[in-house]
PDB file of C-alpha atoms in Angstrom:
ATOM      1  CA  UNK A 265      83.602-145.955 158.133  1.00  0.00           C
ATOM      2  CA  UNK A 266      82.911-147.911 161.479  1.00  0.00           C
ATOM      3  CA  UNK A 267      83.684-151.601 161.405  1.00  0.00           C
ATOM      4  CA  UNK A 268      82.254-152.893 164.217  1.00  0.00           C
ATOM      5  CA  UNK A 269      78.572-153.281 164.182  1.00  0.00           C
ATOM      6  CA  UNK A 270      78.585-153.220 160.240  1.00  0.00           C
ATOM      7  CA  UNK A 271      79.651-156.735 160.744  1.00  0.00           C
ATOM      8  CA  UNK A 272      78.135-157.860 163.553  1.00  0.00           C
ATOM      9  CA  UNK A 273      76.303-160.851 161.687  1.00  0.00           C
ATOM     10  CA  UNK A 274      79.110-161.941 159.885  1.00  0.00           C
ATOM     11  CA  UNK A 275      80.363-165.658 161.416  1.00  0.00           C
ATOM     12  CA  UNK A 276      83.630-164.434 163.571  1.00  0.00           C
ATOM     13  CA  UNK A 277      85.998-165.756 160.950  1.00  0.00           C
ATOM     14  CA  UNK A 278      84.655-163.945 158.435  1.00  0.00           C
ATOM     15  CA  UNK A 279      84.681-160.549 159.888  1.00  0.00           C
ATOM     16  CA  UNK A 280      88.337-161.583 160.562  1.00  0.00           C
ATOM     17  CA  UNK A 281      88.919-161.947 156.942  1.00  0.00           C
ATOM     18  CA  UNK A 282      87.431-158.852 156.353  1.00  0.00           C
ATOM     19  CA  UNK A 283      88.295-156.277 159.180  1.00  0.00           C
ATOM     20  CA  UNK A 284      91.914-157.626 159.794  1.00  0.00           C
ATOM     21  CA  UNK A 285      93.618-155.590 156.586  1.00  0.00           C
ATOM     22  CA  UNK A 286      95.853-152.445 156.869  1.00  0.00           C
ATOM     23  CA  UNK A 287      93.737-151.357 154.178  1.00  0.00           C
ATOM     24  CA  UNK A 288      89.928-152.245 153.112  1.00  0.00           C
ATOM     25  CA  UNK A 289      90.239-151.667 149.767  1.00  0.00           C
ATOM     26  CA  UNK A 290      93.736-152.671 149.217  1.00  0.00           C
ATOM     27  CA  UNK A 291      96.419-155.654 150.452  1.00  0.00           C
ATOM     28  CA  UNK A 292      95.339-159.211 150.165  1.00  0.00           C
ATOM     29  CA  UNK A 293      91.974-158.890 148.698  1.00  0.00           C
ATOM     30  CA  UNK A 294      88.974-157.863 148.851  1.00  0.00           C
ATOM     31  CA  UNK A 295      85.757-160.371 149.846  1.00  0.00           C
ATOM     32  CA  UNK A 296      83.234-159.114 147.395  1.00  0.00           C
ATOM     33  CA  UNK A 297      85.400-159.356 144.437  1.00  0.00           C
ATOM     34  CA  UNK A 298      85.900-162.842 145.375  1.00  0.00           C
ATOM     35  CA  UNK A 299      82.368-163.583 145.449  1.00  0.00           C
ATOM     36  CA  UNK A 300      81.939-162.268 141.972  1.00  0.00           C
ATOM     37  CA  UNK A 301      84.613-164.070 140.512  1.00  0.00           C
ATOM     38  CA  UNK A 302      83.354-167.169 142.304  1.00  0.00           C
ATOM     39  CA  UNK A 303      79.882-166.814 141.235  1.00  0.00           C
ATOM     40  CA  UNK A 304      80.045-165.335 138.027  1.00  0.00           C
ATOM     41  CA  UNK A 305      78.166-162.375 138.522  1.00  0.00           C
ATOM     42  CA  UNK A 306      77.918-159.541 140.897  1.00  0.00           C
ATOM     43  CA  UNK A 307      76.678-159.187 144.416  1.00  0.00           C
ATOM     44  CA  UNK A 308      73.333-157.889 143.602  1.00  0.00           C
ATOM     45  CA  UNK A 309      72.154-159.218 140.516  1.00  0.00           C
ATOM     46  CA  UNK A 310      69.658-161.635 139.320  1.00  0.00           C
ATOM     47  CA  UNK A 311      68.871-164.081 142.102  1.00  0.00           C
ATOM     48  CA  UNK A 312      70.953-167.050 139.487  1.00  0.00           C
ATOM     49  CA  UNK A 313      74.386-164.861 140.013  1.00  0.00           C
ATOM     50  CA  UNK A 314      74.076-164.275 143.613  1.00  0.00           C
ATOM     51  CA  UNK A 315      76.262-166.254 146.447  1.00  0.00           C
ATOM     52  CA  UNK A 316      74.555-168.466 149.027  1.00  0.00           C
ATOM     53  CA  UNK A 317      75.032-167.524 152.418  1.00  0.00           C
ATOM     54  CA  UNK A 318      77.209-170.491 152.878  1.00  0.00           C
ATOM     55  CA  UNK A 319      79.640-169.243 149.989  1.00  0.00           C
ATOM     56  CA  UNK A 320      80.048-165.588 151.606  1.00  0.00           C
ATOM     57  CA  UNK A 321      80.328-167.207 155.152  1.00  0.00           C
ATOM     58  CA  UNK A 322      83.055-169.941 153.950  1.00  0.00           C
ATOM     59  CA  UNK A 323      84.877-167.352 150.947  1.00  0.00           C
ATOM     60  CA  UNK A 324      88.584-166.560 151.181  1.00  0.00           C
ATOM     61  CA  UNK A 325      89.786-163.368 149.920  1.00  0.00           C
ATOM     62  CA  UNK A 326      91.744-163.160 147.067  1.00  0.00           C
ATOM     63  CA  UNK A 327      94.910-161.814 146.788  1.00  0.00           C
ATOM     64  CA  UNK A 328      95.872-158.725 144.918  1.00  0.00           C
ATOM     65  CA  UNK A 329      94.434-155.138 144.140  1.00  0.00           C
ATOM     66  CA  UNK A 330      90.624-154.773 145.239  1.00  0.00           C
ATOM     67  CA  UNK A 331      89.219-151.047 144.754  1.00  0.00           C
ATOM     68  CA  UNK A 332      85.481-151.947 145.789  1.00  0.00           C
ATOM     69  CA  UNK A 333      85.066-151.309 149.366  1.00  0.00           C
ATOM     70  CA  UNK A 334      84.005-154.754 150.766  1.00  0.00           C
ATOM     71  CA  UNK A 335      81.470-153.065 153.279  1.00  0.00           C
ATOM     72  CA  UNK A 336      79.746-150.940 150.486  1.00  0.00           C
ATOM     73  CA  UNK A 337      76.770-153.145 150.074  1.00  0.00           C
ATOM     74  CA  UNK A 338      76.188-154.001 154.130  1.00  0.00           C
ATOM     75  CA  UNK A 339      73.999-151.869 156.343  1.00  0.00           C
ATOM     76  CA  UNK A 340      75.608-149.922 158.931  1.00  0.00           C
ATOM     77  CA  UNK A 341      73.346-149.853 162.050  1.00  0.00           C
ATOM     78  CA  UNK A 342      73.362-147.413 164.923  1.00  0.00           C
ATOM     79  CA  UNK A 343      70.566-146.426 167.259  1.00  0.00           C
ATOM     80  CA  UNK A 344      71.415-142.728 166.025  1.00  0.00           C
ATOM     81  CA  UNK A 345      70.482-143.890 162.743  1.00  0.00           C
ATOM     82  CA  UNK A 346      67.612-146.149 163.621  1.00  0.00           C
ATOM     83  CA  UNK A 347      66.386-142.732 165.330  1.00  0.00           C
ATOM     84  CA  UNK A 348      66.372-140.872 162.004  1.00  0.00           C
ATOM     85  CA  UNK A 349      64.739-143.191 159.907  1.00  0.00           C
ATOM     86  CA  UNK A 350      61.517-144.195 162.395  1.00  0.00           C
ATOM     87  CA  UNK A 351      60.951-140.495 162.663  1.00  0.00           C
ATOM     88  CA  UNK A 352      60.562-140.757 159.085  1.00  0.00           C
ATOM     89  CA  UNK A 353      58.569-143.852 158.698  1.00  0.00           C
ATOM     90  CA  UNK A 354      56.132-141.880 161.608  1.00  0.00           C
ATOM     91  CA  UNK A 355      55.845-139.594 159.057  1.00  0.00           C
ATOM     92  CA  UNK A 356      55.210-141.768 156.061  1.00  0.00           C
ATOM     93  CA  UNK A 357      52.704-144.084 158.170  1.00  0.00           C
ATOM     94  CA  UNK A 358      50.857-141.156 159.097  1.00  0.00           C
ATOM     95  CA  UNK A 359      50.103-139.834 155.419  1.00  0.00           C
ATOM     96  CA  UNK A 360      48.595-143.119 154.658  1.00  0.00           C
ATOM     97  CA  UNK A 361      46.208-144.078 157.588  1.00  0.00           C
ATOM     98  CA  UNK A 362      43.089-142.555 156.271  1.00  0.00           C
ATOM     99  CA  UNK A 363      43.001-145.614 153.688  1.00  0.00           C
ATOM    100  CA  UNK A 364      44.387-147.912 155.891  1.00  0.00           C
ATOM    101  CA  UNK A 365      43.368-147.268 159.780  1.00  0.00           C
ATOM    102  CA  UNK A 366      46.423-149.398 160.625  1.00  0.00           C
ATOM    103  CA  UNK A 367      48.727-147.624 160.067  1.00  0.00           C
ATOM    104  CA  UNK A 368      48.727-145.638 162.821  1.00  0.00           C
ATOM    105  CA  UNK A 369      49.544-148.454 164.821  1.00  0.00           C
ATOM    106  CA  UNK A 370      52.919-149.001 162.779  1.00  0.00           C
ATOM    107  CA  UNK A 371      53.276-145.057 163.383  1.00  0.00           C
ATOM    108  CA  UNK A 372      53.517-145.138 167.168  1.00  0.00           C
ATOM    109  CA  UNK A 373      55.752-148.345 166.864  1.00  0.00           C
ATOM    110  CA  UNK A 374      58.383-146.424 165.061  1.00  0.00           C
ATOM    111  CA  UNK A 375      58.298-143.162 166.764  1.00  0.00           C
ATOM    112  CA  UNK A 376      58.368-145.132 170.181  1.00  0.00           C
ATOM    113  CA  UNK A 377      61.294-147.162 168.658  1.00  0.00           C
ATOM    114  CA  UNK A 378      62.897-143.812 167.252  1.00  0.00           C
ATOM    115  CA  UNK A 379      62.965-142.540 170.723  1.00  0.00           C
ATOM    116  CA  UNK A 380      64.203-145.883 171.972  1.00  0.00           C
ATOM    117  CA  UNK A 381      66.730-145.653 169.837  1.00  0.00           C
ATOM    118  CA  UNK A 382      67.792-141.508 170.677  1.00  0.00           C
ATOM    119  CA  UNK A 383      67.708-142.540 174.467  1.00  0.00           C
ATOM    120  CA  UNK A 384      71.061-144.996 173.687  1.00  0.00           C
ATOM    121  CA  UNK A 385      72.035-142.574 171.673  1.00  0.00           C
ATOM    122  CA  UNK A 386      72.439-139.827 173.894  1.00  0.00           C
ATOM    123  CA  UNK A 387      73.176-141.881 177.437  1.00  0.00           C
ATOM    124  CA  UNK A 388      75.596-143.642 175.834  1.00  0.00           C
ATOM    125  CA  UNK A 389      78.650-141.254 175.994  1.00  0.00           C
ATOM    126  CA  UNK A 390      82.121-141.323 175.303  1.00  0.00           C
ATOM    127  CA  UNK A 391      82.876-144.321 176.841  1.00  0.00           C
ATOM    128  CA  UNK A 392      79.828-146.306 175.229  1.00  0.00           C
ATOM    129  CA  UNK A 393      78.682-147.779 178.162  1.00  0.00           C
ATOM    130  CA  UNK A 394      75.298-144.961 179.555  1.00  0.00           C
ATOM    131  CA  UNK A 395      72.720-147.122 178.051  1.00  0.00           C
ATOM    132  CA  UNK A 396      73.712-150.311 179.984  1.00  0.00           C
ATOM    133  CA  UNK A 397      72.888-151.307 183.525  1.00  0.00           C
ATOM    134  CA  UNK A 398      75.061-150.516 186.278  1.00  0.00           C
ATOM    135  CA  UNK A 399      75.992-154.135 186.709  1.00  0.00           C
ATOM    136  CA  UNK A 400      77.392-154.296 183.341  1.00  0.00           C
ATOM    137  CA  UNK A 401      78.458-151.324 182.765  1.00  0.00           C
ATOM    138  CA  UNK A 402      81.030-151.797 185.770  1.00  0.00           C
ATOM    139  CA  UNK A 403      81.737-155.344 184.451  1.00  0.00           C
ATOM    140  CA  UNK A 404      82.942-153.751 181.416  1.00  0.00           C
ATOM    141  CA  UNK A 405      84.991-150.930 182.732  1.00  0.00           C
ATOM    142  CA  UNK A 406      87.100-153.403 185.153  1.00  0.00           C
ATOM    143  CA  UNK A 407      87.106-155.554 181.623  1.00  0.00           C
ATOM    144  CA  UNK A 408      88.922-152.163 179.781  1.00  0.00           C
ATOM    145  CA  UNK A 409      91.344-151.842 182.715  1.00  0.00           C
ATOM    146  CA  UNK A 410      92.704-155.493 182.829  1.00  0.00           C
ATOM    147  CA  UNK A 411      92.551-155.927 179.228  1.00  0.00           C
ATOM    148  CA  UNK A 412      95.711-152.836 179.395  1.00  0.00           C
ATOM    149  CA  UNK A 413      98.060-155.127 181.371  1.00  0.00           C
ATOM    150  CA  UNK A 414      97.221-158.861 178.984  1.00  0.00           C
ATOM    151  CA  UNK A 415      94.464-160.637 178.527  1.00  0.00           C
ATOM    152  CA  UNK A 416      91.326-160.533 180.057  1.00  0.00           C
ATOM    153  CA  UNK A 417      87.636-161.932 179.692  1.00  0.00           C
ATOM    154  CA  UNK A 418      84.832-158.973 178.141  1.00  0.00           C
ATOM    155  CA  UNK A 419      81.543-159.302 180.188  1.00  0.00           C
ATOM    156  CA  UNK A 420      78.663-161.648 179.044  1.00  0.00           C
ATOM    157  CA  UNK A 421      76.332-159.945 176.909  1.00  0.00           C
ATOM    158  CA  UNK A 422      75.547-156.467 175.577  1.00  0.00           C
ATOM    159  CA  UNK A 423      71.632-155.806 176.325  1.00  0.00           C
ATOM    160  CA  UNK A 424      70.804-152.060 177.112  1.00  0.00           C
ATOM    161  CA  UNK A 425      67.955-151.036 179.790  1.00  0.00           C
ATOM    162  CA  UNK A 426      64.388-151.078 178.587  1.00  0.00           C
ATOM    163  CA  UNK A 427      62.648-147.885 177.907  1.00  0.00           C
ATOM    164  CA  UNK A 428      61.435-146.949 181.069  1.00  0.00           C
ATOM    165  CA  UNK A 429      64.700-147.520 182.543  1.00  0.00           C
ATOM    166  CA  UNK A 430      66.325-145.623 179.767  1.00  0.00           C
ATOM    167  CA  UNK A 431      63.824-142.742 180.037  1.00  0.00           C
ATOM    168  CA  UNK A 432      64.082-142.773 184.000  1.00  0.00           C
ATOM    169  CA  UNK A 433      67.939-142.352 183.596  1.00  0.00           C
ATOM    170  CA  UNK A 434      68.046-139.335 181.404  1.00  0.00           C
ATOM    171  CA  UNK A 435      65.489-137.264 182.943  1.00  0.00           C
ATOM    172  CA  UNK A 436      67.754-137.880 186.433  1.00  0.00           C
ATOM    173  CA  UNK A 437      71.305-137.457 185.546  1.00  0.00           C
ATOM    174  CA  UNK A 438      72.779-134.702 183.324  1.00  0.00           C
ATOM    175  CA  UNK A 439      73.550-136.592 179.851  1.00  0.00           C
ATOM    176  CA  UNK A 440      77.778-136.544 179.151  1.00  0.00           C
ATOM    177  CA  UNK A 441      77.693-134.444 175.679  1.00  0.00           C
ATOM    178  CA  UNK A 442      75.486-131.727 177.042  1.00  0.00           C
ATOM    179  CA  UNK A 443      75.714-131.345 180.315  1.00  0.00           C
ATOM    180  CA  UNK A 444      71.482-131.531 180.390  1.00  0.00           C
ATOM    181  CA  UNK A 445      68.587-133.452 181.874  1.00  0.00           C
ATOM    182  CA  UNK A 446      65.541-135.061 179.758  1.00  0.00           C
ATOM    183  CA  UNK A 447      62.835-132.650 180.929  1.00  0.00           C
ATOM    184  CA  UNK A 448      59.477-134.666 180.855  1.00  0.00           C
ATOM    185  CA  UNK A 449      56.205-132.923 182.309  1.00  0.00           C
ATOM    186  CA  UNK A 450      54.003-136.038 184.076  1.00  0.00           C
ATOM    187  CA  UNK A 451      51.481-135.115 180.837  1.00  0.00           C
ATOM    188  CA  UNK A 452      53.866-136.241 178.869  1.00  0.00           C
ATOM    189  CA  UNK A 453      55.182-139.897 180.777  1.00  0.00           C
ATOM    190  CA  UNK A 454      51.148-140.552 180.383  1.00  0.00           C
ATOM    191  CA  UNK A 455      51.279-140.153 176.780  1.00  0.00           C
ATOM    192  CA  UNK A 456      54.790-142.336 176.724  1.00  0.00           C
ATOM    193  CA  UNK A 457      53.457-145.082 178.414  1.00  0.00           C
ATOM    194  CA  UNK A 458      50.616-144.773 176.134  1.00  0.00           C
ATOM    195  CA  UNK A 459      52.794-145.719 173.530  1.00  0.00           C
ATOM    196  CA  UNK A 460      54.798-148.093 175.411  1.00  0.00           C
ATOM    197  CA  UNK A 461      51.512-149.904 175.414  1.00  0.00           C
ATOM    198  CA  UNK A 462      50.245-149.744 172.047  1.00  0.00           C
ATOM    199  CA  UNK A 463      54.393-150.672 170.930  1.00  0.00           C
ATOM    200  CA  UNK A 464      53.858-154.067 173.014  1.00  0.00           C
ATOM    201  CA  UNK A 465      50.998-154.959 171.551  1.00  0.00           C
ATOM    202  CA  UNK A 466      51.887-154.348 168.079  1.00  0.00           C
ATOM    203  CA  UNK A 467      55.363-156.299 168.199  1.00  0.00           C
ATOM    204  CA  UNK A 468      53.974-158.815 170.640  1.00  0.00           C
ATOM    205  CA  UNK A 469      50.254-159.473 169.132  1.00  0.00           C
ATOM    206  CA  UNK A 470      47.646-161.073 171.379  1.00  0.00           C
ATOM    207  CA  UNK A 471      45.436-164.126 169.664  1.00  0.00           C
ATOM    208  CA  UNK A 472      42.525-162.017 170.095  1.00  0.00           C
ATOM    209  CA  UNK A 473      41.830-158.817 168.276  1.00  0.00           C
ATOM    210  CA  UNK A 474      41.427-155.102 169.865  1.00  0.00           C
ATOM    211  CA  UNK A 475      40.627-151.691 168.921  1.00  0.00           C
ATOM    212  CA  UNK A 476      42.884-148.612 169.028  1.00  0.00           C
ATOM    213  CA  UNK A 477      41.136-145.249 169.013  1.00  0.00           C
ATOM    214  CA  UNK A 478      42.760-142.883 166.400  1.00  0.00           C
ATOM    215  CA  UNK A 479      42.865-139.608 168.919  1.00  0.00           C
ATOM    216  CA  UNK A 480      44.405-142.214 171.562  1.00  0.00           C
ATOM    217  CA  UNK A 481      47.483-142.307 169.364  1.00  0.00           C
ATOM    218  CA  UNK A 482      48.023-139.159 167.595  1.00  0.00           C
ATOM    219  CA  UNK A 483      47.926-137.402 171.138  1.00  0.00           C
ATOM    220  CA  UNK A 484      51.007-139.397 171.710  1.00  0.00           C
ATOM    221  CA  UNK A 485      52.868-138.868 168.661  1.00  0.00           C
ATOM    222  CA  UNK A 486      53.959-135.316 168.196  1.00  0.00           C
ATOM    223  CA  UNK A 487      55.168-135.643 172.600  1.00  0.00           C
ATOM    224  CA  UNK A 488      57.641-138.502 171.826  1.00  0.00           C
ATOM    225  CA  UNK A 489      59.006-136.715 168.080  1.00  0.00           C
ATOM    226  CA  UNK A 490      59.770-133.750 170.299  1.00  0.00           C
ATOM    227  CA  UNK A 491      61.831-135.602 173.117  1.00  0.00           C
ATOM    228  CA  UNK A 492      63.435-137.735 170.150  1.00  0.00           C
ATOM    229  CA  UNK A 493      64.887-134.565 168.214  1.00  0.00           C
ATOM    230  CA  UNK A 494      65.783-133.411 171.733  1.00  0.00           C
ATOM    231  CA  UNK A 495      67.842-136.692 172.459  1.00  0.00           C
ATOM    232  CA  UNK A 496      69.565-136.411 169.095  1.00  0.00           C
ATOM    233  CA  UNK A 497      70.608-132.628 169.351  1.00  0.00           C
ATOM    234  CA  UNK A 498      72.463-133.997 172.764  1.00  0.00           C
ATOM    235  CA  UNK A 499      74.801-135.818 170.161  1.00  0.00           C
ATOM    236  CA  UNK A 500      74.529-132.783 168.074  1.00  0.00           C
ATOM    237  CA  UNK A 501      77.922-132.691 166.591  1.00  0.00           C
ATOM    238  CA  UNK A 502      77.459-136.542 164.811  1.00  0.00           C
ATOM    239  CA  UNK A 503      74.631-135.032 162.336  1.00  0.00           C
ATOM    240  CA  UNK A 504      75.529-135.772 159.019  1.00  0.00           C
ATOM    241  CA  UNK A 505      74.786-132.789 156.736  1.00  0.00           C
ATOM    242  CA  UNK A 506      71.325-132.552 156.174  1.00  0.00           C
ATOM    243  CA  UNK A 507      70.064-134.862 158.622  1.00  0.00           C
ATOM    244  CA  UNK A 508      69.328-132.128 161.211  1.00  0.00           C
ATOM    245  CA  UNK A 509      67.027-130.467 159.072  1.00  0.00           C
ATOM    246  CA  UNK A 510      65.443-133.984 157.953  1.00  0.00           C
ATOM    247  CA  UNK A 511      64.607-134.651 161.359  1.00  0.00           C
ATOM    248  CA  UNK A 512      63.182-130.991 162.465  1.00  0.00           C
ATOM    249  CA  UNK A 513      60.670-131.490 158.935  1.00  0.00           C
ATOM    250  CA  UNK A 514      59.851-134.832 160.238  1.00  0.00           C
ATOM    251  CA  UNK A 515      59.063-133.359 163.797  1.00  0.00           C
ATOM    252  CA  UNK A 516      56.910-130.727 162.562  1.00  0.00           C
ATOM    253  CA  UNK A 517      54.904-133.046 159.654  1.00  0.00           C
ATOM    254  CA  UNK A 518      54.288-135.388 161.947  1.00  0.00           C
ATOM    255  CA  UNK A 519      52.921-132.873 164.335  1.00  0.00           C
ATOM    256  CA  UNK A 520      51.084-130.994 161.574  1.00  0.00           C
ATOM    257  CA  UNK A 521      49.371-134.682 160.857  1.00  0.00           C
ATOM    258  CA  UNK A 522      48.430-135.666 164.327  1.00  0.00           C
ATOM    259  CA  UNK A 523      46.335-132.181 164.199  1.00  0.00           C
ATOM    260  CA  UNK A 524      44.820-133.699 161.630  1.00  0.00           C
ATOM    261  CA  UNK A 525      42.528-137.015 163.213  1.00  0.00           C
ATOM    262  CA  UNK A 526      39.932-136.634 164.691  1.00  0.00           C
TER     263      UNK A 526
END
């Protein structure tokens, strides 16, 4: 299991605690059995039994034998896997917007965000850095080559390029893991900036109201599912099993759907 990023909220002490063990589930302790004992009852019970923030922030481990694996009831985030499961709320928003029009505004937020999402996935490479601007991306390579010799300072923040940028980038350099371009026809950037529209104004919501034409969306849809299974079959070789298949069904439903308004 990765550590880093499952923890990425935790207050930097606490991830210490946690992450700094020759073995998770073994050794001096084990955080959520702590919490239990603590508390008197377990991590997801009724809302009485369960610890404050404060008391998981400011918890020591306790010593001795812990077989629960103290990361088995956090959420392990990656854009590969933020990818997967907007494809599938696409899906799931689009089976419902007959009885509630809306909804195909929450559609074409999550496929744009599911392509979002593919694009780091598939720029970012083996060292980690693709998605990143070339500023920083140098910053942190001279960071990796000092660090070898003692200590040195990581780079200032960890924001990656905006869509456009990210989309601009893999249609004009060959992507590490397969060797490949993003092909986009100029039909298609229309219908992506289509949806970089409608995304803005759903997260970022304007005092006044507007109106969204169904056919302007669900042109839009089935162009950015496409490129998004194409950005995760770059990383091909990280599917888990079945997950391939889940996203080609989602692909094709949500295709099948968007034939359907009118």
């Amino acid at each position: 299991m990765k550590l880093d990023g499952a923890l990425s909220y935790l207050d930097g002490d606490t991830y210490e605690k946690i992450v700094d063990r020759p073995t998770l589930g073994r050794g001096r302790g084990c955080l959520s059995k702590h919490l239990m004992h603590n508390t008197g009852g377990d991590l997801l019970g009724d809302s009485a039994a369960r610890p404050s923030l404060a008391e998981v922030l400011a918890s020591e481990p306790e010593d001795g034998h812990c077989d629960a694996d103290p990361l088995a009831h956090y959420a392990e985030v990656t854009p590969r896997a933020l990818a997967i499961l907007n494809l599938t709320d696409c899906q799931q928003q689009l089976e419902r917007w007959n009885e509630e029009p809306l909804r195909l505004a929450q559609a074409a937020k999550a496929v744009h965000l599911a392509m979002q999402a593919a694009l780091t996935d598939a720029l970012a490479g083996s060292t980690g850095l693709g998605a990143y601007s070339e500023k920083l991306r140098a910053e942190y390579l001279a960071y990796f080559e000092e660090s070898r010799t003692g200590e040195a300072k990581p780079p200032v923040g960890d924001f990656v390029l905006p869509f456009p940028a990210l989309l601009a980038r893999a249609m004009q350099h060959p992507m590490e893991w397969s060797g490949r371009k993003l092909e986009v026809s100029q039909d298609e950037l229309k219908a992506l900036d289509r949806l970089t529209f409608i995304r803005h104004r759903v997260e970022h919501p304007r005092p006044q109201s507007h109106f969204i034409e169904p056919l302007f969306i669900a042109l839009t849809l089935p162009v950015a599912a496409r490129l998004t299974q194409e950005l995760l079959d770059v990383c091909a070789h990280q599917y888990e099993e079945g997950e391939r298949a889940a996203v080609k069904s989602s692909v094709a439903n949500i295709s099948r759907l968007c034939s359907e308004v009118n």
